[in-house]
CSV table of C-alpha atoms in Angstrom, one decimal:
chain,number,residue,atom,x,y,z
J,1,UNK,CA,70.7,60.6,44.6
J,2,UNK,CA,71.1,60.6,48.2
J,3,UNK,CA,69.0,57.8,48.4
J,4,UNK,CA,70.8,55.9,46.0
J,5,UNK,CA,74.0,56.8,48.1
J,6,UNK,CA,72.5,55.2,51.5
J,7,UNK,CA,71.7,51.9,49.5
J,8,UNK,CA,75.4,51.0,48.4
J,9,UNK,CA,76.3,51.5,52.2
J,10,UNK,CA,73.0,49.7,52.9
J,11,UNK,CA,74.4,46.5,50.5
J,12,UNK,CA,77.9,46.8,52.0
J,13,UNK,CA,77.3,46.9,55.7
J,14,UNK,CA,74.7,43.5,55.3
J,15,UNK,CA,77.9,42.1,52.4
J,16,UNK,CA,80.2,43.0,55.6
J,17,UNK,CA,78.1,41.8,58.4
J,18,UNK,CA,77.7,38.4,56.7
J,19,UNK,CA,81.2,38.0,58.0
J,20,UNK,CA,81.5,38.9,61.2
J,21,UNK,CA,81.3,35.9,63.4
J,22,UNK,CA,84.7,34.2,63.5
J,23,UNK,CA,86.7,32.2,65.0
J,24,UNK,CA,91.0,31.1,64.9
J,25,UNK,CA,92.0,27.8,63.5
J,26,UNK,CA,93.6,27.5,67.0
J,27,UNK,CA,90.4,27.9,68.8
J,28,UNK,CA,88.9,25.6,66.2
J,29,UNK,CA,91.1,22.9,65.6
J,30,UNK,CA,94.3,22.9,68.6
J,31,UNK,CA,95.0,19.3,67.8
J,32,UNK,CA,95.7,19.9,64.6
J,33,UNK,CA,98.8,22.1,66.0
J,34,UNK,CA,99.9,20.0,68.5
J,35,UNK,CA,99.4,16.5,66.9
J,36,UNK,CA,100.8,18.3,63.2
J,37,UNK,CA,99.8,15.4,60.6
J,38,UNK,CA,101.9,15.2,57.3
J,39,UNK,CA,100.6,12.6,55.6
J,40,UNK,CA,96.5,12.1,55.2
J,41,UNK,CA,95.0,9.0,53.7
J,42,UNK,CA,91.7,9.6,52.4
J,43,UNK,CA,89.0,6.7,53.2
J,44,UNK,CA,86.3,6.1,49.9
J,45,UNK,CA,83.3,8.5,50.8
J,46,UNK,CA,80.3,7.2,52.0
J,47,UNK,CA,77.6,8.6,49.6
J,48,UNK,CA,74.1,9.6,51.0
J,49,UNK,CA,73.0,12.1,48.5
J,50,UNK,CA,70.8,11.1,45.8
J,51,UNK,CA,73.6,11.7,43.3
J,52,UNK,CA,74.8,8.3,41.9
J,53,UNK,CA,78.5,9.9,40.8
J,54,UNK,CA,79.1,11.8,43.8
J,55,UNK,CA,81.7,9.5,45.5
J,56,UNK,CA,83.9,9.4,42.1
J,57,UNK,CA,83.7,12.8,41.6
J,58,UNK,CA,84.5,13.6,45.4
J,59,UNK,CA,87.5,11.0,45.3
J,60,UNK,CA,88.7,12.0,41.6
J,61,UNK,CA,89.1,15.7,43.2
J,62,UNK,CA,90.0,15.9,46.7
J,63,UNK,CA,93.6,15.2,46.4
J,64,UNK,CA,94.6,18.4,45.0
J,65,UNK,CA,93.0,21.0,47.2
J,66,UNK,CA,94.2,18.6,49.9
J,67,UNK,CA,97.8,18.8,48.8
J,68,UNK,CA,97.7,22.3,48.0
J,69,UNK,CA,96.5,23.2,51.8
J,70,UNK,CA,100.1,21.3,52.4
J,71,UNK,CA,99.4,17.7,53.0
J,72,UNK,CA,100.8,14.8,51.7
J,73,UNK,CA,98.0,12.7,50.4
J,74,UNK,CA,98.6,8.9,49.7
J,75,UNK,CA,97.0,8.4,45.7
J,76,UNK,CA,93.9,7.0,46.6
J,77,UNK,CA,93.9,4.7,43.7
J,78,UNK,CA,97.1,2.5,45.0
J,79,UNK,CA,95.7,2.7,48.5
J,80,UNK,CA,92.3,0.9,47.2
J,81,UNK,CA,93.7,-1.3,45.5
J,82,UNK,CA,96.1,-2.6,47.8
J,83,UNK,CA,93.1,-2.5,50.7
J,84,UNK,CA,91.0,-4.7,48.2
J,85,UNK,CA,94.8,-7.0,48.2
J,86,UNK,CA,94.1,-7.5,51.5
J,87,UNK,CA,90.5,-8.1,51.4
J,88,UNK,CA,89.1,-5.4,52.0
J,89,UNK,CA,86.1,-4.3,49.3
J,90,UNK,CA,83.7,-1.9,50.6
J,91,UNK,CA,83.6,1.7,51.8
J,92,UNK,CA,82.0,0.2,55.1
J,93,UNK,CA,84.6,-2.3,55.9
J,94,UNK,CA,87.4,0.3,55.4
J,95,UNK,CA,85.5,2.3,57.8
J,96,UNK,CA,85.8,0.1,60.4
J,97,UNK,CA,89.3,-0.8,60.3
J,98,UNK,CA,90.7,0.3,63.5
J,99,UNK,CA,92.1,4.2,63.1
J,100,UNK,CA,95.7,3.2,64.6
J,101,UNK,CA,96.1,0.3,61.6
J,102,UNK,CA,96.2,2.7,58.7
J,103,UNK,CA,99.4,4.1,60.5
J,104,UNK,CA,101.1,1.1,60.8
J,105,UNK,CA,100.1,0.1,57.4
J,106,UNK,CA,100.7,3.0,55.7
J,107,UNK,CA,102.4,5.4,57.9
J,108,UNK,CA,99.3,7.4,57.8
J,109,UNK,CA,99.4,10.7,60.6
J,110,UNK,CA,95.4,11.2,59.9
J,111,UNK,CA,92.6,9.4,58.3
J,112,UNK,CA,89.9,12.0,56.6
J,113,UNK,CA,86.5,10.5,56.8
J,114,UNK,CA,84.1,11.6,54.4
J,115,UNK,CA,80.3,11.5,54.3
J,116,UNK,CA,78.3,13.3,51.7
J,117,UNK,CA,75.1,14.1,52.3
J,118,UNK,CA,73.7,16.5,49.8
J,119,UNK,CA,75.3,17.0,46.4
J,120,UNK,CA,72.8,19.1,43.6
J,121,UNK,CA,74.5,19.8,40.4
J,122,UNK,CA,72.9,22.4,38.2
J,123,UNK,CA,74.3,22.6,34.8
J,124,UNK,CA,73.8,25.5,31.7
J,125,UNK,CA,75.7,25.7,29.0
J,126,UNK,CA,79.4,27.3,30.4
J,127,UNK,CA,78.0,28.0,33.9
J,128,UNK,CA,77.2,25.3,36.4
J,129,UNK,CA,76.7,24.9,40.1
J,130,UNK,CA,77.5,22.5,42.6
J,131,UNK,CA,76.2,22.2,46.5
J,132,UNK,CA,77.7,20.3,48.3
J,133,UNK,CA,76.7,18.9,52.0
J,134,UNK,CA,79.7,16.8,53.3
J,135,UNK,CA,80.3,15.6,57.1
J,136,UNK,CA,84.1,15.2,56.9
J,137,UNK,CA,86.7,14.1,60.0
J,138,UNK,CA,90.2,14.1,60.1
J,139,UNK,CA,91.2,11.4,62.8
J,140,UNK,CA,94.8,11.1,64.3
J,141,UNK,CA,95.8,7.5,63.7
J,142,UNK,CA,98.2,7.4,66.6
J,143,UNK,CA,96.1,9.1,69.6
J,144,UNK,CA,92.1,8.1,67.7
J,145,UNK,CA,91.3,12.0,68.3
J,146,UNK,CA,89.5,13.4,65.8
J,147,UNK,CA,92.0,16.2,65.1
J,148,UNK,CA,89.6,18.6,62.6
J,149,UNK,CA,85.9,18.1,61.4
J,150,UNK,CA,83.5,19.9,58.9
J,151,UNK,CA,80.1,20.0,58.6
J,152,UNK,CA,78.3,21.7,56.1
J,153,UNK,CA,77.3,22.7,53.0
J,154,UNK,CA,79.4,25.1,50.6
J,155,UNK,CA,77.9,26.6,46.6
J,156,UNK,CA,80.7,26.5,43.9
J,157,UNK,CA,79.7,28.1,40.7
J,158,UNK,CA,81.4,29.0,37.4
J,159,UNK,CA,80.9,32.2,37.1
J,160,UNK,CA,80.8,33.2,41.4
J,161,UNK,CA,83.8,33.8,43.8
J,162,UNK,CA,84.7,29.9,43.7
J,163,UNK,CA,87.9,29.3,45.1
J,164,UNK,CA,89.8,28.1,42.2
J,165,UNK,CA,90.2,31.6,39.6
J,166,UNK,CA,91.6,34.9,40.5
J,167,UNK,CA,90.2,38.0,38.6
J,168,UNK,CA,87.7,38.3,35.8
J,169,UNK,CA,90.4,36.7,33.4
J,170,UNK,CA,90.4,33.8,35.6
J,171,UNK,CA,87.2,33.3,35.2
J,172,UNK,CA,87.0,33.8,31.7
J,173,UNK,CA,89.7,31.5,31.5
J,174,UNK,CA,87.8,29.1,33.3
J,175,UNK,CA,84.1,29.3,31.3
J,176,UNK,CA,86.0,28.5,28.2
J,177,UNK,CA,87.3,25.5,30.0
J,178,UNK,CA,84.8,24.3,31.4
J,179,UNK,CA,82.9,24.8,28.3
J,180,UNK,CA,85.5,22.4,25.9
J,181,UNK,CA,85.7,19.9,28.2
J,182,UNK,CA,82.6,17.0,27.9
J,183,UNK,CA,79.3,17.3,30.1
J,184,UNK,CA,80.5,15.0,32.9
J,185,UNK,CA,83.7,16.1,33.4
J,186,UNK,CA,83.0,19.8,33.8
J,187,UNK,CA,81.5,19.0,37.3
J,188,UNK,CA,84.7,18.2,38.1
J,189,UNK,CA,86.1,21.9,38.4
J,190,UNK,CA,83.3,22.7,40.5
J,191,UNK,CA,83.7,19.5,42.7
J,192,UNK,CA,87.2,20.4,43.3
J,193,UNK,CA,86.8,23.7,44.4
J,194,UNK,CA,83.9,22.6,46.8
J,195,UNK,CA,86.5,20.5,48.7
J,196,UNK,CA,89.2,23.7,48.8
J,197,UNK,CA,86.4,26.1,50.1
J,198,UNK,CA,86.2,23.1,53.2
J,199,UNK,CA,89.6,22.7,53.3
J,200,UNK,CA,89.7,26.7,53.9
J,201,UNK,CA,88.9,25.9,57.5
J,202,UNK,CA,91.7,23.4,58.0
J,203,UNK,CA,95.0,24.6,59.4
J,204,UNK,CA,97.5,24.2,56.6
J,205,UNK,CA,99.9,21.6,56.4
J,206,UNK,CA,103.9,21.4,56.3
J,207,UNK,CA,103.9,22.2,52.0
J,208,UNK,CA,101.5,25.0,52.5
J,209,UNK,CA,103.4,28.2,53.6
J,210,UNK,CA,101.1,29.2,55.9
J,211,UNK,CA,101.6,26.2,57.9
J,212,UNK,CA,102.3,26.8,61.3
J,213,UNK,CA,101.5,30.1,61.1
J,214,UNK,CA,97.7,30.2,60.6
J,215,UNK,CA,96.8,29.6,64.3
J,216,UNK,CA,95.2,33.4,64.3
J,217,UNK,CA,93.7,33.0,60.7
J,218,UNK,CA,90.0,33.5,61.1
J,219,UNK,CA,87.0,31.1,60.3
J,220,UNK,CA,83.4,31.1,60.0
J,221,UNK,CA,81.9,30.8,64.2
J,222,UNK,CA,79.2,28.9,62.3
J,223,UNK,CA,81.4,25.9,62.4
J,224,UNK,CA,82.6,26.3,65.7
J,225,UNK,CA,78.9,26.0,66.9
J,226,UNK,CA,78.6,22.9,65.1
J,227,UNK,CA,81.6,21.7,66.9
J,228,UNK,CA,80.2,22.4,69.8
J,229,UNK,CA,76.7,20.9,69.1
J,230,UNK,CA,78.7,17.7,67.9
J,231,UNK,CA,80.3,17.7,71.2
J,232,UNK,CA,76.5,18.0,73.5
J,233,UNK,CA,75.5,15.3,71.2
J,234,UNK,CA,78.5,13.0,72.1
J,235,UNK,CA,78.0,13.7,76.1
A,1,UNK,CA,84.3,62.3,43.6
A,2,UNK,CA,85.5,61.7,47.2
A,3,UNK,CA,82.4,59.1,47.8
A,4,UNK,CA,83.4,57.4,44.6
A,5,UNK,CA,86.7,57.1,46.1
A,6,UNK,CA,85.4,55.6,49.7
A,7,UNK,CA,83.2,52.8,47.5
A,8,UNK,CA,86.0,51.9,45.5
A,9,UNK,CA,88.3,51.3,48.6
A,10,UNK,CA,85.0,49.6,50.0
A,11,UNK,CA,85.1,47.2,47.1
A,12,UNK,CA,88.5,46.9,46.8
A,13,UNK,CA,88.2,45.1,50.2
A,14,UNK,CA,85.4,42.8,49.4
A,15,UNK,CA,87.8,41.4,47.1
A,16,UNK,CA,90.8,41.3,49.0
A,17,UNK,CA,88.8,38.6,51.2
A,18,UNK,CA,88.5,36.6,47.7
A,19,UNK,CA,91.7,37.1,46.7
A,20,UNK,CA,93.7,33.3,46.5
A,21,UNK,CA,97.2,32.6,46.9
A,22,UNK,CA,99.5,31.0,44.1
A,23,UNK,CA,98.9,26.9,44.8
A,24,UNK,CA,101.7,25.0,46.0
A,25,UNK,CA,101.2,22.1,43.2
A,26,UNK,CA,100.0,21.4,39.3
A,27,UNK,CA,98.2,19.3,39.1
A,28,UNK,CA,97.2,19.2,35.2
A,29,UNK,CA,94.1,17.3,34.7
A,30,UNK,CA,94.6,15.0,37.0
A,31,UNK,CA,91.2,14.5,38.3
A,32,UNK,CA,89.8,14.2,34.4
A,33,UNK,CA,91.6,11.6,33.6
A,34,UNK,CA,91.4,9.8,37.1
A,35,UNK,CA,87.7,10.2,37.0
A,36,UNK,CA,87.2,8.7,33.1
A,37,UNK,CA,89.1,5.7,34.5
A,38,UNK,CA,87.0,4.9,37.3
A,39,UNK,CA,83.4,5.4,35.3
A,40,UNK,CA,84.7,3.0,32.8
A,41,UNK,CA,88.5,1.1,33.6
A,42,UNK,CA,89.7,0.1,30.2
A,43,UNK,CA,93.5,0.4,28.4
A,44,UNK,CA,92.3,4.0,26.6
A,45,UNK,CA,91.6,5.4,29.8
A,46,UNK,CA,94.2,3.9,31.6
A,47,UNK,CA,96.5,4.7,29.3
A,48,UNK,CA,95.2,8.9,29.5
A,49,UNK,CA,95.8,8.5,32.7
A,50,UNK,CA,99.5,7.1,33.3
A,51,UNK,CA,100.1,10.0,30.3
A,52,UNK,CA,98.9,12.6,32.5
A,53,UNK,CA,101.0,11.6,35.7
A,54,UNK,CA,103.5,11.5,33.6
A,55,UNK,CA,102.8,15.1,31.7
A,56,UNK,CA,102.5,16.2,35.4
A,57,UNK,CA,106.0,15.2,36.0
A,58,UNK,CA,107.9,16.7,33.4
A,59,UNK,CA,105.2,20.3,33.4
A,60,UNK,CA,106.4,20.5,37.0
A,61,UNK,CA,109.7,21.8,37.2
A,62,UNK,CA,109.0,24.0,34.2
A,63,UNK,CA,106.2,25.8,36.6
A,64,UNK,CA,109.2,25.8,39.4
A,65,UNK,CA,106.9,23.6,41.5
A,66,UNK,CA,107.6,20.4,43.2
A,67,UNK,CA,105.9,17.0,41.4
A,68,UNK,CA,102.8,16.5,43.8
A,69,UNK,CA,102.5,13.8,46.4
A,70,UNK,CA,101.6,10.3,45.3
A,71,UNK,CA,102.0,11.5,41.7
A,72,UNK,CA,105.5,9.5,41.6
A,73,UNK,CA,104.0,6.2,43.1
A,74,UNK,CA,100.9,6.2,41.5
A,75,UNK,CA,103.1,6.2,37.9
A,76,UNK,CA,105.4,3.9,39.2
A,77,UNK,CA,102.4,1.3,40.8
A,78,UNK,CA,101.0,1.7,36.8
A,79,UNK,CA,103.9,0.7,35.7
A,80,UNK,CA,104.5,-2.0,38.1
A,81,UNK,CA,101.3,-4.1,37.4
A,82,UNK,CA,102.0,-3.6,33.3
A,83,UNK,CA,105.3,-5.6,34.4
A,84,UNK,CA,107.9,-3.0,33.8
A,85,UNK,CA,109.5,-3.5,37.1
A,86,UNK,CA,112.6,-1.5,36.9
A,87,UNK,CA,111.5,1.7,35.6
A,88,UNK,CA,108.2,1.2,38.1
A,89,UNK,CA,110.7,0.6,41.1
A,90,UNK,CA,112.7,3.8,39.9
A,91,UNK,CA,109.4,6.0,40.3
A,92,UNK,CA,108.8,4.7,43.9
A,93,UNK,CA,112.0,5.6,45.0
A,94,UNK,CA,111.4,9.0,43.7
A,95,UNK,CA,108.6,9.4,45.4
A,96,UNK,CA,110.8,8.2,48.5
A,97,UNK,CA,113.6,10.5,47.6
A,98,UNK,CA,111.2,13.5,47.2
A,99,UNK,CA,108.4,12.5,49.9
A,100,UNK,CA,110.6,10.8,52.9
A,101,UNK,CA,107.5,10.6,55.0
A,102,UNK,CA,105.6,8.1,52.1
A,103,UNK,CA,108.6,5.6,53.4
A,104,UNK,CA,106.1,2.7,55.0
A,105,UNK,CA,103.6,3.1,52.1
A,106,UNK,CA,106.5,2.6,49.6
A,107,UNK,CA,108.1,0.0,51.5
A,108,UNK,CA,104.1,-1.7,51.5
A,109,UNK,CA,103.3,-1.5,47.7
A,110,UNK,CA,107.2,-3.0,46.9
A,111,UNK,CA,106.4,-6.1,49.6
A,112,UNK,CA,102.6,-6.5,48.2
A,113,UNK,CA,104.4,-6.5,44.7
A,114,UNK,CA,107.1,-9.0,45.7
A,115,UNK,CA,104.0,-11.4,47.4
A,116,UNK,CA,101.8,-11.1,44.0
A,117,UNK,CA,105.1,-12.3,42.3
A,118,UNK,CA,105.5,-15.4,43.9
């Protein structure tokens, strides 16, 4: 029994240590507190996984995690359209409109860049899984400074810890959604919650109520390191 | 007993780190219906669509939340480029009214409207 005893702490202290390493959303991202975007236009993503839907599904669903972390995000279907008004077609040419024009344009604060790199679905019967590997960057429009950045890759699943249900009645809740609703579009839960988990590491924004006050609020160092490595590889 | 206690408190806090907070906006099924449009654009899905942002509008207040951003000019754009100009124009000023900061996107799908007109 003793035994036994010794390997629940055994399971909690690695479940505990997986978490250790942290760092603020000050430390992380201190523009994003002193440049304090409202409004975020979302550029088409640039799709380099192998999945042929991935860019519809990523810009079907980011708009609501984005709003909910407090942002006002401009409906990405008027922006297109009005873009391809004005000549503008492809993902790549939208990319390479200069940062400062979207603010004048649009009165866009940031512009989130998105590249995915990775996206595996898996799919059985009410449970799925989604991994997504997604290079974002939120760039100021009026200083060019890329204010916040992520780069990584984050699991959703139905039936895991994925951001969107609280409690097993949540979840249950959710299964029996996901299972009604037609093959294609129940990656879309799953899709969505992948962009919350990344959003997790972005200070919130003015709707959020945590805005302003999440400078302490502690994030995986993992990212930081990236941040860093970005930064040796820019020098 | 007492260990059963410690594990439970143990757990307890595990989840507390999973725990998520009430979301500021509803956002129906928003991305369902935007996604059906843009694997196949036609006047069915189109039409699912423009009745969601609009479901979305009226389920809001009922939830005590506001109507999401873009939400009011997407509907209103719709509406816009089906020809009903008034009740389109309404929606963008309510997104205006609600949303001051979407003023120069506003003011930019009015003048592209005004320019397709001509």
């Amino acid at each position: 029994m003793k035994v036994f005893h010794w390997l629940i702490v055994g399971a909690f202290a690695v479940a505990l240590a997986g978490c250790t390493q942290y760092v603020t959303k000050e430390e992380f991202a201190p523009k994003m507190y002193s440049d304090h975007p409202t409004t975020i236009l979302v550029l088409p993503p640039i799709n380099k996984s192998t999945a042929a839907d991935a860019k519809e599904y990523y810009a079907t669903t980011v708009a609501e995690p984005l709003t909910n972390s407090g942002y006002y995000v401009f409906p990405m279907e008027v922006v297109y359209d009005i873009l391809q008004q004005e000549g503008l077609f492809d993902t790549e040419t939208m990319m390479n409109v200069p940062v400062q024009k979207f603010k004048e344009f649009f009165g866009a604060d940031a512009v989130l860049y998105v590249t995915i790199e990775q996206w595996d679905t898996k799919y059985f019967l009410t449970a799925g899984s989604v991994t997504v590997k997604a290079a974002c960057e939120l760039k100021s429009t009026s200083t060019g400074d890329v204010l916040w950045f992520y780069d990584d890759a984050v699991e959703v699943n139905t039936s895991g810890e994925s951001g969107g249900a609280t409690g097993l009645a949540g979840l249950l809740v959710k299964a029996v959604t996901t299972a009604i609703k037609t093959a294609t579009q129940s990656y879309i839960p799953l899709a969505r919650d992948a962009s919350a988990k990344m959003f997790l590491a972005m200070p919130s924004g003015k709707y959020n109520k945590q805005y302003n006050v999440d400078q302490k609020a502690k994030i995986e160092k993992k990212k930081a390191q990236t941040k860093d490595q970005q930064a040796e590889k820019k020098k | 007993m007492r260990t059963f206690a410690f594990f439970s408190f143990l757990s307890a806090l595990l989840f507390v780190g999973c725990a998520t907070t009430d979301k500021t906006f509803y956002w129906g099924d928003y991305s369902e219906t935007l996604y059906d449009f843009k694997k196949s654009p036609d006047e069915k899905t189109l039409k699912a669509h423009s009745d969601q942002l609009l479901l979305i509008i009226s389920e809001a207040p009922n939830k005590n939340k506001p109507v999401p951003p873009g939400v009011y000019a997407e509907y209103g754009y719709i509406l816009l480029k089906q020809g009903k100009e008034t009740e389109g124009m309404g929606y963008l000023d309510k997104e205006m009214g609600l949303y001051p900061e979407s003023i120069v996107f506003i003011k930019r799908i009015k003048s592209e409207y005004a320019r397709g007109k001509k």
